[in-house]
Short mmCIF file of C-alpha atoms in Angstrom, two decimals:
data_model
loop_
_atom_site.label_atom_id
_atom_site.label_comp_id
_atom_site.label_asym_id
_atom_site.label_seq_id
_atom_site.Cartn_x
_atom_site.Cartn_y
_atom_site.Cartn_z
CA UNK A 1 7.72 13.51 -3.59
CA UNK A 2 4.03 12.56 -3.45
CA UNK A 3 3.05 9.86 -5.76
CA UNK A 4 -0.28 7.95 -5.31
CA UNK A 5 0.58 5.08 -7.48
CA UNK A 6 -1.56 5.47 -10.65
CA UNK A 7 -0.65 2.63 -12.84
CA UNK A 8 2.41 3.74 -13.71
CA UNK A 9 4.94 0.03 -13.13
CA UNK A 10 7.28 0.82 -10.79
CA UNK A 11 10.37 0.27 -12.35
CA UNK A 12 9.29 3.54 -15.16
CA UNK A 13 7.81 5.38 -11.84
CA UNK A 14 11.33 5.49 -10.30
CA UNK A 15 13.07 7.02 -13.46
CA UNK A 16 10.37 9.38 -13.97
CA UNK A 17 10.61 10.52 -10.09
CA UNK A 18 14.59 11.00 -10.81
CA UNK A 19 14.20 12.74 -13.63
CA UNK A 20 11.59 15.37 -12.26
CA UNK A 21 13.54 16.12 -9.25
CA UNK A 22 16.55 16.74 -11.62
CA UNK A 23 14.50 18.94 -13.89
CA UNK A 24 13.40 20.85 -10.61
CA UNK A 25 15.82 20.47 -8.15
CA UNK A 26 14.11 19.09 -5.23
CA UNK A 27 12.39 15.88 -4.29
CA UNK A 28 9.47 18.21 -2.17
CA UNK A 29 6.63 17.87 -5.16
CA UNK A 30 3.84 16.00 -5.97
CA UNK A 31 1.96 15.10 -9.29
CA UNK A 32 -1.41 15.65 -9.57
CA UNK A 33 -3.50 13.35 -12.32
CA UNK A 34 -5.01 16.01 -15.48
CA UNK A 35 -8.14 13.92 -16.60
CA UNK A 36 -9.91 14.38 -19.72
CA UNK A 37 -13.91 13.64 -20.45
CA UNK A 38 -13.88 10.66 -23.00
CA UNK A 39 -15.30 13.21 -25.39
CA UNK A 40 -12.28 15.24 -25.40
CA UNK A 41 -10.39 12.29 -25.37
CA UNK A 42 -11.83 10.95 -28.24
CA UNK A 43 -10.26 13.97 -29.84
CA UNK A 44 -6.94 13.99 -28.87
CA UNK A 45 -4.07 11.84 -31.01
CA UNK A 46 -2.59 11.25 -27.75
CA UNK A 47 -5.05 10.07 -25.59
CA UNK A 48 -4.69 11.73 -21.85
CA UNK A 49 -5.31 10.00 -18.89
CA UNK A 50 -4.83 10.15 -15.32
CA UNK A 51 -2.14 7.86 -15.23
CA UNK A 52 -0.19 9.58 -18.02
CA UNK A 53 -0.71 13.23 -17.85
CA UNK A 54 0.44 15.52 -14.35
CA UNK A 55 0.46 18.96 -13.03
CA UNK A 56 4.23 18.61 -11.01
CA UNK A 57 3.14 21.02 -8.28
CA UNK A 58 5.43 22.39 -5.05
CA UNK A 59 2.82 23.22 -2.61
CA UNK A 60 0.37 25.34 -4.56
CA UNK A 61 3.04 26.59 -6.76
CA UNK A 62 2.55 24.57 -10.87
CA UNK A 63 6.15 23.78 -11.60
CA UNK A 64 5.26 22.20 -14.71
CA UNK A 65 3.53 19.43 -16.12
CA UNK A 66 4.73 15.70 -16.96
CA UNK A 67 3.84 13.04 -19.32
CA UNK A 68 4.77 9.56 -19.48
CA UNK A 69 3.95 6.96 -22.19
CA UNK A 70 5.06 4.39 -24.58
CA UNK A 71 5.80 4.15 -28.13
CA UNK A 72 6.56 1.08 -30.47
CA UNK A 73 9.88 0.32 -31.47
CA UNK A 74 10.77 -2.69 -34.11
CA UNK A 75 9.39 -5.43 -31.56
CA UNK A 76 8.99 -3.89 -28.45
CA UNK A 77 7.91 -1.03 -26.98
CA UNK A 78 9.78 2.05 -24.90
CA UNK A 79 8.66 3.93 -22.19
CA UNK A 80 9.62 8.15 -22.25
CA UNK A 81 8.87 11.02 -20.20
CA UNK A 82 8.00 14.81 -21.46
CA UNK A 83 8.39 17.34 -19.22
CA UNK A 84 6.97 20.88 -19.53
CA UNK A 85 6.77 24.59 -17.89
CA UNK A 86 4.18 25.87 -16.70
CA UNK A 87 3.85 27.48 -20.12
CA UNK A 88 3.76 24.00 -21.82
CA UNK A 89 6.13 24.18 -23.51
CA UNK A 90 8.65 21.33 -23.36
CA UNK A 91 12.26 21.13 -21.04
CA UNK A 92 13.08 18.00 -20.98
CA UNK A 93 12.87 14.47 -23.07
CA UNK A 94 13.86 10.85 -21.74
CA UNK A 95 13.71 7.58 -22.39
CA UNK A 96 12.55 5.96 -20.19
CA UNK A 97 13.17 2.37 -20.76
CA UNK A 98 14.58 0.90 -24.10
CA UNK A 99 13.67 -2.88 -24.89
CA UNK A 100 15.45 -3.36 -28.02
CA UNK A 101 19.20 -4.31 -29.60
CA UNK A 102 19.30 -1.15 -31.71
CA UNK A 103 17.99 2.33 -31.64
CA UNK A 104 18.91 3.11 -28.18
CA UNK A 105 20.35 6.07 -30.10
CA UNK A 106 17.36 8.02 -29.61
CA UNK A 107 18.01 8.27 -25.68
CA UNK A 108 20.99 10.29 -26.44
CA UNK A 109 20.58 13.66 -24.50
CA UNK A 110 21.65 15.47 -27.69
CA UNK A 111 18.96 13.68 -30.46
CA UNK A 112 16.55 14.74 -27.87
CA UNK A 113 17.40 17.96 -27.26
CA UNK A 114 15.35 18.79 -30.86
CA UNK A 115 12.18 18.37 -28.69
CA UNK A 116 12.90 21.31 -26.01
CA UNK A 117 11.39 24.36 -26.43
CA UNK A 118 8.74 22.75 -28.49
CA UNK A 119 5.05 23.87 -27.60
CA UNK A 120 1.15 22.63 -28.95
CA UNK A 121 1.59 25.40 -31.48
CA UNK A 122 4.75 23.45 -32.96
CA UNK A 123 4.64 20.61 -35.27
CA UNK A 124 7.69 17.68 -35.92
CA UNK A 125 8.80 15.46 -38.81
CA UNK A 126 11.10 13.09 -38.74
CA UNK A 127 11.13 14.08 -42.59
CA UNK A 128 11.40 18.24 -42.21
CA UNK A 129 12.86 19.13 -38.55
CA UNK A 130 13.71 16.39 -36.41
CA UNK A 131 17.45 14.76 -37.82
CA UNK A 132 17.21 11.06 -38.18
CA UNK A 133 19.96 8.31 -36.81
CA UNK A 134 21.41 5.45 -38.53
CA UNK A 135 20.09 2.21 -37.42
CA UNK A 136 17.77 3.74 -35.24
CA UNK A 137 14.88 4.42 -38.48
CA UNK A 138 12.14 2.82 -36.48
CA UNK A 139 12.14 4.45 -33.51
CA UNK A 140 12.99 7.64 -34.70
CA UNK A 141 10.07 7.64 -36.37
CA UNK A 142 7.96 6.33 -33.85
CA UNK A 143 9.48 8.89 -31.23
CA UNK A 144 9.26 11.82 -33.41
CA UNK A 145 5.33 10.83 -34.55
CA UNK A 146 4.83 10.20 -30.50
CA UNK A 147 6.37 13.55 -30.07
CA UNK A 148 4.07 15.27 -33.05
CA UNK A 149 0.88 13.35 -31.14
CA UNK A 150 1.66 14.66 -27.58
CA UNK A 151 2.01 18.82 -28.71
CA UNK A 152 -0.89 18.90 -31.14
CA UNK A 153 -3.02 16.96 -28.03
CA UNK A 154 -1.61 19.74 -25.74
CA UNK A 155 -2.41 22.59 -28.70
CA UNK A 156 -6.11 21.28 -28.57
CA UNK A 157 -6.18 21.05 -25.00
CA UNK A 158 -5.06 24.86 -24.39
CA UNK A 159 -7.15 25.97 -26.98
CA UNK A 160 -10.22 24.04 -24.67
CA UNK A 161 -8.40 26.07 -21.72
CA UNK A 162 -8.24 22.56 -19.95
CA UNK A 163 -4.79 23.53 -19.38
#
């Protein structure tokens, strides 16, 4: 695995490394930084940067692409990591790193499982399609609205044919 160290703390670099070469299968791939123009940016609700955004690439071959942020939770924040096919649309969900008592509920492997297969065309609600959790309200919410942010910045994005 290439990784050029863009900003990304170590600590959240190392789980997102392990959790690409599980998605994949291999450890031989390198991530390659999608920039935006400010402009384009400036119309995204998620705004893309080099140190979030990645083509995961085997040689010449686009395995898929992965993004890595954080959202708010009651008094802290989490870190999570989207991956995608080369189709964009999504295959895996993780968090990251959870700072808080309660609402570590939303790292379960099964509440995130509601994300995959999700694409920019796709919208989600923590009130229509996306099931809540009992004490987790707040980061739920703030996961699913994260979530809602990242495919309708992808949607515009493809429709630019930036990706």
């Amino acid at each position: 695995m290439v990784f050029f160290g863009f900003g990304i703390p170590k600590n959240v670099q190392k789980k997102m490394d392990k959790e690409v070469e599980k998605v994949f299968d291999t450890s031989n791939y390198s991530l390659v930084p999608i920039a935006v123009s400010k402009a384009v940016s400036d119309l995204l609700p998620t705004k893309i940067t080099a140190d979030n955004f990645f083509q995961i690439k085997q040689d010449k071959t686009l395995l898929g692409y992965a993004f890595v942020d954080q959202a708010p939770s009651k008094t802290a924040q989490f870190d999570y990591l989207v991956v995608f096919n080369p189709n964009l649309e999504i295959i895996h969900a993780k968090v990251l790193i959870y700072r808080e008592e309660y609402g570590g509920e939303i790292g379960s492997k099964r509440w995130l499982e509601q994300f995959t297969g999700k694409t920019g065309k796709d919208r989600v609600s923590h009130e229509t399609n996306i099931d809540g959790i009992s004490g987790a309200t707040i980061s739920v919410r703030s996961m699913t609205n994260s979530m809602d942010n990242l495919l309708q910045s992808v949607g515009i994005l493809q429709e630019k044919k930036m990706l």
